[in-house]
mmCIF file of C-alpha atoms in Angstrom:
data_model
loop_
_atom_site.group_PDB
_atom_site.id
_atom_site.type_symbol
_atom_site.label_atom_id
_atom_site.label_comp_id
_atom_site.label_asym_id
_atom_site.label_seq_id
_atom_site.Cartn_x
_atom_site.Cartn_y
_atom_site.Cartn_z
ATOM 1 C CA UNK A 17 -18.496 5.129 -31.869
ATOM 2 C CA UNK A 18 -15.166 6.766 -32.567
ATOM 3 C CA UNK A 19 -11.826 5.014 -32.614
ATOM 4 C CA UNK A 20 -8.910 6.762 -31.033
ATOM 5 C CA UNK A 21 -7.245 7.007 -34.421
ATOM 6 C CA UNK A 22 -10.046 9.252 -35.678
ATOM 7 C CA UNK A 23 -9.586 11.627 -32.762
ATOM 8 C CA UNK A 24 -5.805 11.636 -32.734
ATOM 9 C CA UNK A 25 -5.516 14.904 -34.645
ATOM 10 C CA UNK A 26 -7.375 16.624 -31.787
ATOM 11 C CA UNK A 27 -4.791 15.609 -29.172
ATOM 12 C CA UNK A 28 -2.889 18.526 -27.686
ATOM 13 C CA UNK A 29 0.010 18.904 -25.269
ATOM 14 C CA UNK A 30 -1.267 21.749 -23.099
ATOM 15 C CA UNK A 31 -2.005 19.249 -20.320
ATOM 16 C CA UNK A 32 1.548 18.006 -20.113
ATOM 17 C CA UNK A 33 2.463 17.275 -16.468
ATOM 18 C CA UNK A 34 -1.052 18.231 -15.312
ATOM 19 C CA UNK A 35 -3.246 15.840 -13.267
ATOM 20 C CA UNK A 36 -6.527 14.663 -14.775
ATOM 21 C CA UNK A 37 -9.410 12.892 -13.052
ATOM 22 C CA UNK A 38 -11.713 10.635 -15.050
ATOM 23 C CA UNK A 39 -14.059 7.682 -14.958
ATOM 24 C CA UNK A 40 -13.396 4.703 -17.209
ATOM 25 C CA UNK A 41 -15.179 1.559 -18.310
ATOM 26 C CA UNK A 42 -13.327 -1.241 -20.077
ATOM 27 C CA UNK A 43 -15.234 -3.735 -22.223
ATOM 28 C CA UNK A 44 -14.447 -6.727 -24.387
ATOM 29 C CA UNK A 45 -15.266 -6.589 -28.093
ATOM 30 C CA UNK A 46 -17.745 -9.446 -27.826
ATOM 31 C CA UNK A 47 -21.485 -9.561 -28.508
ATOM 32 C CA UNK A 48 -22.272 -8.912 -24.842
ATOM 33 C CA UNK A 49 -19.721 -6.085 -24.572
ATOM 34 C CA UNK A 50 -18.554 -7.765 -21.360
ATOM 35 C CA UNK A 51 -17.421 -5.224 -18.766
ATOM 36 C CA UNK A 52 -13.960 -5.860 -17.312
ATOM 37 C CA UNK A 53 -13.622 -2.778 -15.115
ATOM 38 C CA UNK A 54 -15.906 0.158 -14.320
ATOM 39 C CA UNK A 55 -14.690 2.910 -12.008
ATOM 40 C CA UNK A 56 -18.242 4.189 -11.486
ATOM 41 C CA UNK A 57 -19.316 0.832 -10.077
ATOM 42 C CA UNK A 58 -16.305 0.876 -7.758
ATOM 43 C CA UNK A 59 -17.099 4.481 -6.879
ATOM 44 C CA UNK A 60 -13.568 5.784 -7.290
ATOM 45 C CA UNK A 61 -12.458 7.814 -10.323
ATOM 46 C CA UNK A 62 -8.964 7.392 -11.728
ATOM 47 C CA UNK A 63 -6.232 10.038 -11.486
ATOM 48 C CA UNK A 64 -3.120 10.215 -13.635
ATOM 49 C CA UNK A 65 -0.620 12.894 -14.561
ATOM 50 C CA UNK A 66 -0.384 13.532 -18.285
ATOM 51 C CA UNK A 67 3.204 13.138 -19.465
ATOM 52 C CA UNK A 68 4.299 11.184 -16.394
ATOM 53 C CA UNK A 69 4.792 7.858 -18.220
ATOM 54 C CA UNK A 70 1.616 6.113 -17.049
ATOM 55 C CA UNK A 71 1.761 2.489 -18.252
ATOM 56 C CA UNK A 72 -1.359 2.881 -20.384
ATOM 57 C CA UNK A 73 0.108 5.660 -22.489
ATOM 58 C CA UNK A 74 -2.778 5.391 -24.936
ATOM 59 C CA UNK A 75 -5.050 6.728 -22.183
ATOM 60 C CA UNK A 76 -2.990 9.907 -22.071
ATOM 61 C CA UNK A 77 -3.603 10.334 -25.787
ATOM 62 C CA UNK A 78 -7.320 9.652 -25.478
ATOM 63 C CA UNK A 79 -7.866 11.884 -22.453
ATOM 64 C CA UNK A 80 -5.997 14.751 -24.071
ATOM 65 C CA UNK A 81 -8.612 14.722 -26.828
ATOM 66 C CA UNK A 82 -11.536 15.228 -24.430
ATOM 67 C CA UNK A 83 -13.205 18.306 -23.023
ATOM 68 C CA UNK A 84 -14.135 18.450 -19.337
ATOM 69 C CA UNK A 85 -17.467 16.688 -18.883
ATOM 70 C CA UNK A 86 -17.232 14.875 -22.205
ATOM 71 C CA UNK A 87 -17.853 11.119 -22.454
ATOM 72 C CA UNK A 88 -16.417 9.205 -25.411
ATOM 73 C CA UNK A 89 -15.929 5.600 -26.450
ATOM 74 C CA UNK A 90 -12.730 4.377 -28.085
ATOM 75 C CA UNK A 91 -11.780 1.104 -29.719
ATOM 76 C CA UNK A 92 -8.130 0.132 -29.229
ATOM 77 C CA UNK A 93 -6.211 -2.676 -30.907
ATOM 78 C CA UNK A 94 -4.011 -5.140 -29.014
ATOM 79 C CA UNK A 95 -0.908 -3.069 -29.721
ATOM 80 C CA UNK A 96 -2.316 -0.655 -27.129
ATOM 81 C CA UNK A 97 -4.119 -3.081 -24.822
ATOM 82 C CA UNK A 98 -1.507 -5.782 -24.142
ATOM 83 C CA UNK A 99 -0.404 -4.126 -20.906
ATOM 84 C CA UNK A 100 -3.964 -3.574 -19.653
ATOM 85 C CA UNK A 101 -4.199 -6.673 -17.369
ATOM 86 C CA UNK A 102 -1.214 -5.467 -15.316
ATOM 87 C CA UNK A 103 -2.614 -1.941 -15.113
ATOM 88 C CA UNK A 104 -6.051 -3.288 -14.202
ATOM 89 C CA UNK A 105 -4.610 -5.350 -11.352
ATOM 90 C CA UNK A 106 -2.980 -2.255 -9.854
ATOM 91 C CA UNK A 107 -6.184 -0.236 -10.203
ATOM 92 C CA UNK A 108 -8.246 -2.976 -8.576
ATOM 93 C CA UNK A 109 -5.838 -3.114 -5.651
ATOM 94 C CA UNK A 110 -6.124 0.662 -5.225
ATOM 95 C CA UNK A 111 -9.919 0.352 -5.170
ATOM 96 C CA UNK A 112 -9.560 -2.381 -2.516
ATOM 97 C CA UNK A 113 -7.431 -0.066 -0.377
ATOM 98 C CA UNK A 114 -4.245 -2.039 -0.998
ATOM 99 C CA UNK A 115 -0.816 -1.003 -2.208
ATOM 100 C CA UNK A 116 -0.943 -1.294 -6.023
ATOM 101 C CA UNK A 117 2.635 -2.547 -6.323
ATOM 102 C CA UNK A 118 3.374 -4.676 -3.262
ATOM 103 C CA UNK A 119 2.517 -7.796 -5.298
ATOM 104 C CA UNK A 120 5.615 -6.951 -7.375
ATOM 105 C CA UNK A 121 7.963 -6.904 -4.387
ATOM 106 C CA UNK A 122 10.594 -9.264 -5.759
ATOM 107 C CA UNK A 123 10.221 -8.956 -9.516
ATOM 108 C CA UNK A 124 8.821 -6.708 -12.172
ATOM 109 C CA UNK A 125 5.202 -7.210 -13.208
ATOM 110 C CA UNK A 126 5.888 -9.464 -16.201
ATOM 111 C CA UNK A 127 8.403 -11.624 -14.359
ATOM 112 C CA UNK A 128 6.009 -11.897 -11.430
ATOM 113 C CA UNK A 129 3.288 -13.190 -13.725
ATOM 114 C CA UNK A 130 5.513 -15.906 -15.150
ATOM 115 C CA UNK A 131 6.738 -16.840 -11.667
ATOM 116 C CA UNK A 132 3.291 -17.284 -10.168
ATOM 117 C CA UNK A 133 1.220 -17.954 -13.321
ATOM 118 C CA UNK A 134 -1.567 -15.683 -12.149
ATOM 119 C CA UNK A 135 -2.437 -12.053 -11.577
ATOM 120 C CA UNK A 136 -4.988 -13.112 -8.987
ATOM 121 C CA UNK A 137 -8.021 -12.437 -11.190
ATOM 122 C CA UNK A 138 -9.282 -15.053 -13.644
ATOM 123 C CA UNK A 139 -10.481 -12.556 -16.248
ATOM 124 C CA UNK A 140 -7.147 -10.727 -16.237
ATOM 125 C CA UNK A 141 -5.227 -14.002 -16.472
ATOM 126 C CA UNK A 142 -7.247 -14.905 -19.562
ATOM 127 C CA UNK A 143 -6.676 -11.482 -21.089
ATOM 128 C CA UNK A 144 -2.958 -11.727 -20.388
ATOM 129 C CA UNK A 145 -2.716 -15.114 -22.096
ATOM 130 C CA UNK A 146 -4.649 -13.914 -25.103
ATOM 131 C CA UNK A 147 -4.579 -10.096 -25.573
ATOM 132 C CA UNK A 148 -7.673 -8.696 -27.269
ATOM 133 C CA UNK A 149 -8.883 -5.361 -28.635
ATOM 134 C CA UNK A 150 -10.815 -3.416 -26.023
ATOM 135 C CA UNK A 151 -13.382 -0.655 -25.800
ATOM 136 C CA UNK A 152 -12.606 2.183 -23.393
ATOM 137 C CA UNK A 153 -15.394 4.540 -22.341
ATOM 138 C CA UNK A 154 -13.769 7.605 -20.771
ATOM 139 C CA UNK A 155 -15.427 10.508 -18.977
ATOM 140 C CA UNK A 156 -13.144 13.455 -18.217
ATOM 141 C CA UNK A 157 -14.096 14.965 -14.853
ATOM 142 C CA UNK A 158 -11.368 17.428 -13.990
ATOM 143 C CA UNK A 159 -8.041 18.904 -15.094
ATOM 144 C CA UNK A 160 -5.942 20.484 -12.360
ATOM 145 C CA UNK A 161 -2.932 22.714 -12.225
ATOM 146 C CA UNK A 162 0.016 20.923 -10.589
ATOM 147 C CA UNK A 163 -0.041 23.441 -7.724
ATOM 148 C CA UNK A 164 -3.648 22.482 -6.943
ATOM 149 C CA UNK A 165 -3.028 18.779 -6.825
ATOM 150 C CA UNK A 166 -2.238 16.689 -3.762
ATOM 151 C CA UNK A 167 -0.931 13.663 -5.590
ATOM 152 C CA UNK A 168 -1.456 10.138 -4.393
ATOM 153 C CA UNK A 169 1.884 8.576 -3.495
ATOM 154 C CA UNK A 170 1.329 5.622 -5.843
ATOM 155 C CA UNK A 171 1.358 8.092 -8.755
ATOM 156 C CA UNK A 172 4.723 9.608 -7.773
ATOM 157 C CA UNK A 173 8.132 8.734 -9.144
ATOM 158 C CA UNK A 174 10.883 7.480 -6.824
ATOM 159 C CA UNK A 175 12.410 10.905 -6.195
ATOM 160 C CA UNK A 176 9.028 12.347 -5.261
ATOM 161 C CA UNK A 177 8.276 9.406 -2.959
ATOM 162 C CA UNK A 178 11.501 9.888 -1.019
ATOM 163 C CA UNK A 179 10.798 13.609 -0.644
ATOM 164 C CA UNK A 180 7.321 12.989 0.753
ATOM 165 C CA UNK A 181 8.433 10.332 3.292
ATOM 166 C CA UNK A 182 9.650 12.807 5.975
ATOM 167 C CA UNK A 183 6.508 14.877 5.443
ATOM 168 C CA UNK A 184 4.273 11.854 6.045
ATOM 169 C CA UNK A 185 6.434 10.794 8.996
ATOM 170 C CA UNK A 186 6.095 14.224 10.576
ATOM 171 C CA UNK A 187 2.349 14.279 9.991
ATOM 172 C CA UNK A 188 2.066 10.853 11.592
ATOM 173 C CA UNK A 189 4.041 11.970 14.641
ATOM 174 C CA UNK A 190 1.835 15.035 15.073
ATOM 175 C CA UNK A 191 -1.352 12.994 14.790
ATOM 176 C CA UNK A 192 0.023 10.449 17.276
ATOM 177 C CA UNK A 193 0.718 13.176 19.840
ATOM 178 C CA UNK A 194 -2.835 14.471 19.321
ATOM 179 C CA UNK A 195 -4.214 10.993 20.006
ATOM 180 C CA UNK A 196 -5.450 10.497 16.430
ATOM 181 C CA UNK A 197 -3.989 7.006 16.199
ATOM 182 C CA UNK A 198 -6.013 5.750 13.229
ATOM 183 C CA UNK A 199 -5.016 8.741 11.101
ATOM 184 C CA UNK A 200 -1.408 8.502 12.269
ATOM 185 C CA UNK A 201 -1.410 4.836 11.268
ATOM 186 C CA UNK A 202 -2.420 5.752 7.725
ATOM 187 C CA UNK A 203 0.348 8.357 7.429
ATOM 188 C CA UNK A 204 2.975 5.924 8.671
ATOM 189 C CA UNK A 205 1.683 3.181 6.387
ATOM 190 C CA UNK A 206 1.798 5.470 3.366
ATOM 191 C CA UNK A 207 5.375 6.487 4.180
ATOM 192 C CA UNK A 208 6.431 2.833 4.541
ATOM 193 C CA UNK A 209 4.868 1.952 1.185
ATOM 194 C CA UNK A 210 6.774 4.805 -0.469
ATOM 195 C CA UNK A 211 10.057 3.551 0.939
ATOM 196 C CA UNK A 212 9.412 -0.088 0.041
ATOM 197 C CA UNK A 213 8.485 0.812 -3.521
ATOM 198 C CA UNK A 214 11.839 2.531 -3.973
ATOM 199 C CA UNK A 215 13.766 -0.120 -2.023
ATOM 200 C CA UNK A 216 12.672 -2.939 -4.326
ATOM 201 C CA UNK A 217 14.755 -1.347 -7.067
ATOM 202 C CA UNK A 218 17.947 -1.463 -4.999
ATOM 203 C CA UNK A 219 20.185 -4.488 -4.505
ATOM 204 C CA UNK A 220 19.478 -6.112 -1.148
ATOM 205 C CA UNK A 221 21.917 -5.412 1.705
ATOM 206 C CA UNK A 222 23.952 -2.850 -0.215
ATOM 207 C CA UNK A 223 24.316 0.679 1.193
ATOM 208 C CA UNK A 224 21.357 2.363 -0.602
ATOM 209 C CA UNK A 225 19.091 -0.558 0.320
ATOM 210 C CA UNK A 226 20.233 -0.496 3.964
ATOM 211 C CA UNK A 227 19.584 3.250 4.258
ATOM 212 C CA UNK A 228 16.039 2.729 3.045
ATOM 213 C CA UNK A 229 15.650 -0.276 5.351
ATOM 214 C CA UNK A 230 16.619 1.834 8.358
ATOM 215 C CA UNK A 231 14.084 4.501 7.376
ATOM 216 C CA UNK A 232 11.349 1.906 6.895
ATOM 217 C CA UNK A 233 12.055 0.181 10.222
ATOM 218 C CA UNK A 234 11.958 3.462 12.141
ATOM 219 C CA UNK A 235 8.545 4.333 10.735
ATOM 220 C CA UNK A 236 7.306 0.747 11.106
ATOM 221 C CA UNK A 237 8.025 0.936 14.833
ATOM 222 C CA UNK A 238 6.024 4.185 14.991
ATOM 223 C CA UNK A 239 3.270 2.319 13.150
ATOM 224 C CA UNK A 240 3.445 -0.468 15.744
ATOM 225 C CA UNK A 241 3.095 2.073 18.558
ATOM 226 C CA UNK A 242 -0.186 3.144 16.959
ATOM 227 C CA UNK A 243 -1.248 -0.494 16.757
ATOM 228 C CA UNK A 244 -0.570 -0.831 20.469
ATOM 229 C CA UNK A 245 -2.762 2.189 21.185
ATOM 230 C CA UNK A 246 -5.603 0.727 19.127
ATOM 231 C CA UNK A 247 -5.152 -2.699 20.773
ATOM 232 C CA UNK A 248 -4.020 -4.421 17.568
ATOM 233 C CA UNK A 249 -1.431 -6.377 19.528
ATOM 234 C CA UNK A 250 -1.076 -9.392 17.272
ATOM 235 C CA UNK A 251 -0.383 -7.244 14.233
ATOM 236 C CA UNK A 252 2.226 -5.345 16.252
ATOM 237 C CA UNK A 253 3.855 -8.677 17.157
ATOM 238 C CA UNK A 254 3.881 -9.668 13.492
ATOM 239 C CA UNK A 255 5.598 -6.482 12.290
ATOM 240 C CA UNK A 256 8.160 -6.325 15.088
ATOM 241 C CA UNK A 257 8.975 -9.986 14.509
ATOM 242 C CA UNK A 258 9.639 -9.250 10.845
ATOM 243 C CA UNK A 259 12.112 -6.536 11.869
ATOM 244 C CA UNK A 260 13.799 -8.772 14.460
ATOM 245 C CA UNK A 261 14.198 -11.617 11.973
ATOM 246 C CA UNK A 262 16.036 -9.284 9.596
ATOM 247 C CA UNK A 263 17.806 -7.205 12.253
ATOM 248 C CA UNK A 264 18.253 -9.193 15.495
ATOM 249 C CA UNK A 265 20.019 -6.270 17.160
ATOM 250 C CA UNK A 266 17.050 -3.879 17.022
ATOM 251 C CA UNK A 267 16.384 -3.171 20.679
ATOM 252 C CA UNK A 268 13.278 -1.050 20.052
ATOM 253 C CA UNK A 269 11.639 -3.868 18.119
ATOM 254 C CA UNK A 270 12.264 -6.294 21.003
ATOM 255 C CA UNK A 271 10.883 -3.780 23.500
ATOM 256 C CA UNK A 272 7.685 -3.157 21.549
ATOM 257 C CA UNK A 273 7.187 -6.848 20.897
ATOM 258 C CA UNK A 274 7.654 -7.548 24.589
ATOM 259 C CA UNK A 275 4.946 -5.011 25.456
ATOM 260 C CA UNK A 276 2.611 -6.533 22.852
ATOM 261 C CA UNK A 277 3.213 -10.054 24.188
ATOM 262 C CA UNK A 278 2.471 -8.819 27.699
ATOM 263 C CA UNK A 279 -0.857 -7.363 26.555
ATOM 264 C CA UNK A 280 -2.024 -10.752 25.262
ATOM 265 C CA UNK A 281 -0.665 -12.688 28.278
ATOM 266 C CA UNK A 282 2.231 -14.326 26.443
ATOM 267 C CA UNK A 283 4.279 -14.256 29.625
ATOM 268 C CA UNK A 284 7.251 -16.363 28.540
ATOM 269 C CA UNK A 285 7.647 -14.519 25.249
ATOM 270 C CA UNK A 286 7.372 -11.107 26.937
ATOM 271 C CA UNK A 287 10.024 -11.973 29.528
ATOM 272 C CA UNK A 288 12.314 -13.303 26.826
ATOM 273 C CA UNK A 289 11.989 -10.100 24.793
ATOM 274 C CA UNK A 290 12.578 -7.848 27.804
ATOM 275 C CA UNK A 291 15.636 -9.902 28.702
ATOM 276 C CA UNK A 292 16.950 -9.368 25.177
ATOM 277 C CA UNK A 293 16.353 -5.624 25.555
ATOM 278 C CA UNK A 294 18.652 -5.575 28.592
ATOM 279 C CA UNK A 295 21.304 -7.546 26.703
ATOM 280 C CA UNK A 296 21.259 -4.969 23.927
ATOM 281 C CA UNK A 297 20.970 -1.879 26.133
ATOM 282 C CA UNK A 298 21.640 -2.198 29.895
ATOM 283 C CA UNK A 299 20.559 1.430 30.229
ATOM 284 C CA UNK A 300 16.957 0.269 29.772
ATOM 285 C CA UNK A 301 17.021 -1.475 33.167
ATOM 286 C CA UNK A 302 14.562 0.888 34.919
ATOM 287 C CA UNK A 303 12.144 0.857 31.997
ATOM 288 C CA UNK A 304 12.239 -2.923 31.709
ATOM 289 C CA UNK A 305 11.798 -3.309 35.476
ATOM 290 C CA UNK A 306 8.654 -1.206 35.246
ATOM 291 C CA UNK A 307 7.301 -3.257 32.337
ATOM 292 C CA UNK A 308 7.995 -6.505 34.199
ATOM 293 C CA UNK A 309 6.105 -5.175 37.218
ATOM 294 C CA UNK A 310 3.127 -4.438 34.976
ATOM 295 C CA UNK A 311 3.428 -7.914 33.467
ATOM 296 C CA UNK A 312 3.464 -9.540 36.924
ATOM 297 C CA UNK A 313 0.349 -7.616 37.903
ATOM 298 C CA UNK A 314 -1.457 -8.568 34.688
ATOM 299 C CA UNK A 315 -0.573 -12.238 35.101
ATOM 300 C CA UNK A 316 -1.806 -12.241 38.717
ATOM 301 C CA UNK A 317 -5.093 -10.698 37.606
ATOM 302 C CA UNK A 318 -5.464 -13.243 34.805
ATOM 303 C CA UNK A 319 -4.680 -16.158 37.088
ATOM 304 C CA UNK A 320 -7.280 -14.946 39.577
ATOM 305 C CA UNK A 321 -9.861 -14.551 36.805
ATOM 306 C CA UNK A 322 -9.120 -18.079 35.600
ATOM 307 C CA UNK A 323 -9.521 -19.470 39.131
ATOM 308 C CA UNK A 324 -12.860 -17.745 39.546
ATOM 309 C CA UNK A 325 -14.034 -18.958 36.165
ATOM 310 C CA UNK A 326 -13.060 -22.579 36.755
ATOM 311 C CA UNK A 327 -14.440 -22.510 40.329
ATOM 312 C CA UNK A 328 -17.867 -21.761 38.897
ATOM 313 C CA UNK A 329 -17.633 -24.673 36.474
ATOM 314 C CA UNK A 330 -17.265 -27.425 39.112
#
């Protein structure tokens, strides 16, 4: 076993700002060497950019001492491991296919922990209450040139996230037109996450926050159109309702919600939303009239189906 201190003189800076891919295993310093996290078990290696202020800065030091393909074990004292529970939570959420930072929507990570008294994982809660030395087993898989690397948006800084939003939006629109609704959904979702991550750092309802809110709502409505195509009507209702609650003058949100309500036979709610659309934009009269005609037809069909079903029961 080698501690990181023994290898420190080998650390070099030639990887600065270059992405590295690696597997990691984190273990307690107990008799059982209890495993906390293991990226190989999850099946997803970790990616970070050296020199990009990753929270576990000690990992940058350790990885910079490795050769590609090398596996090494390091013992780290609590001065380097105190932040690990927060980092681990984000990495677990990534492995679960979730946004690594949406649990921090209203506060920073530390404040969030004190507000809710839990990170959502018992072992991490215990480690947060009582920081301990840890073993890290790292296996360096790949070092890439920045030009070769298609970075995950969660690893970007705020400026990079805002630059990639229109790219993701455009990709989503193209996929939508091609009928690739599931892939379009993912592009829109990724763009929304980028915006929300930046927006949480702005003061609510001030100009920078409102600009980001407008961007997010536009893409969210595109996202809801994909949900409609994939028959995820209740989720579409949920997202459009969120927009309407914050921005009751958003005609497009009312229109999409009305269509979603119509698809699940919520007749009263659909008519109410379409009526609100006309209040906000009388120019939508022809479109709304067409949607109401479709709604009437759907309700007639449903009523007839119900009659036939109940007739057979008695």
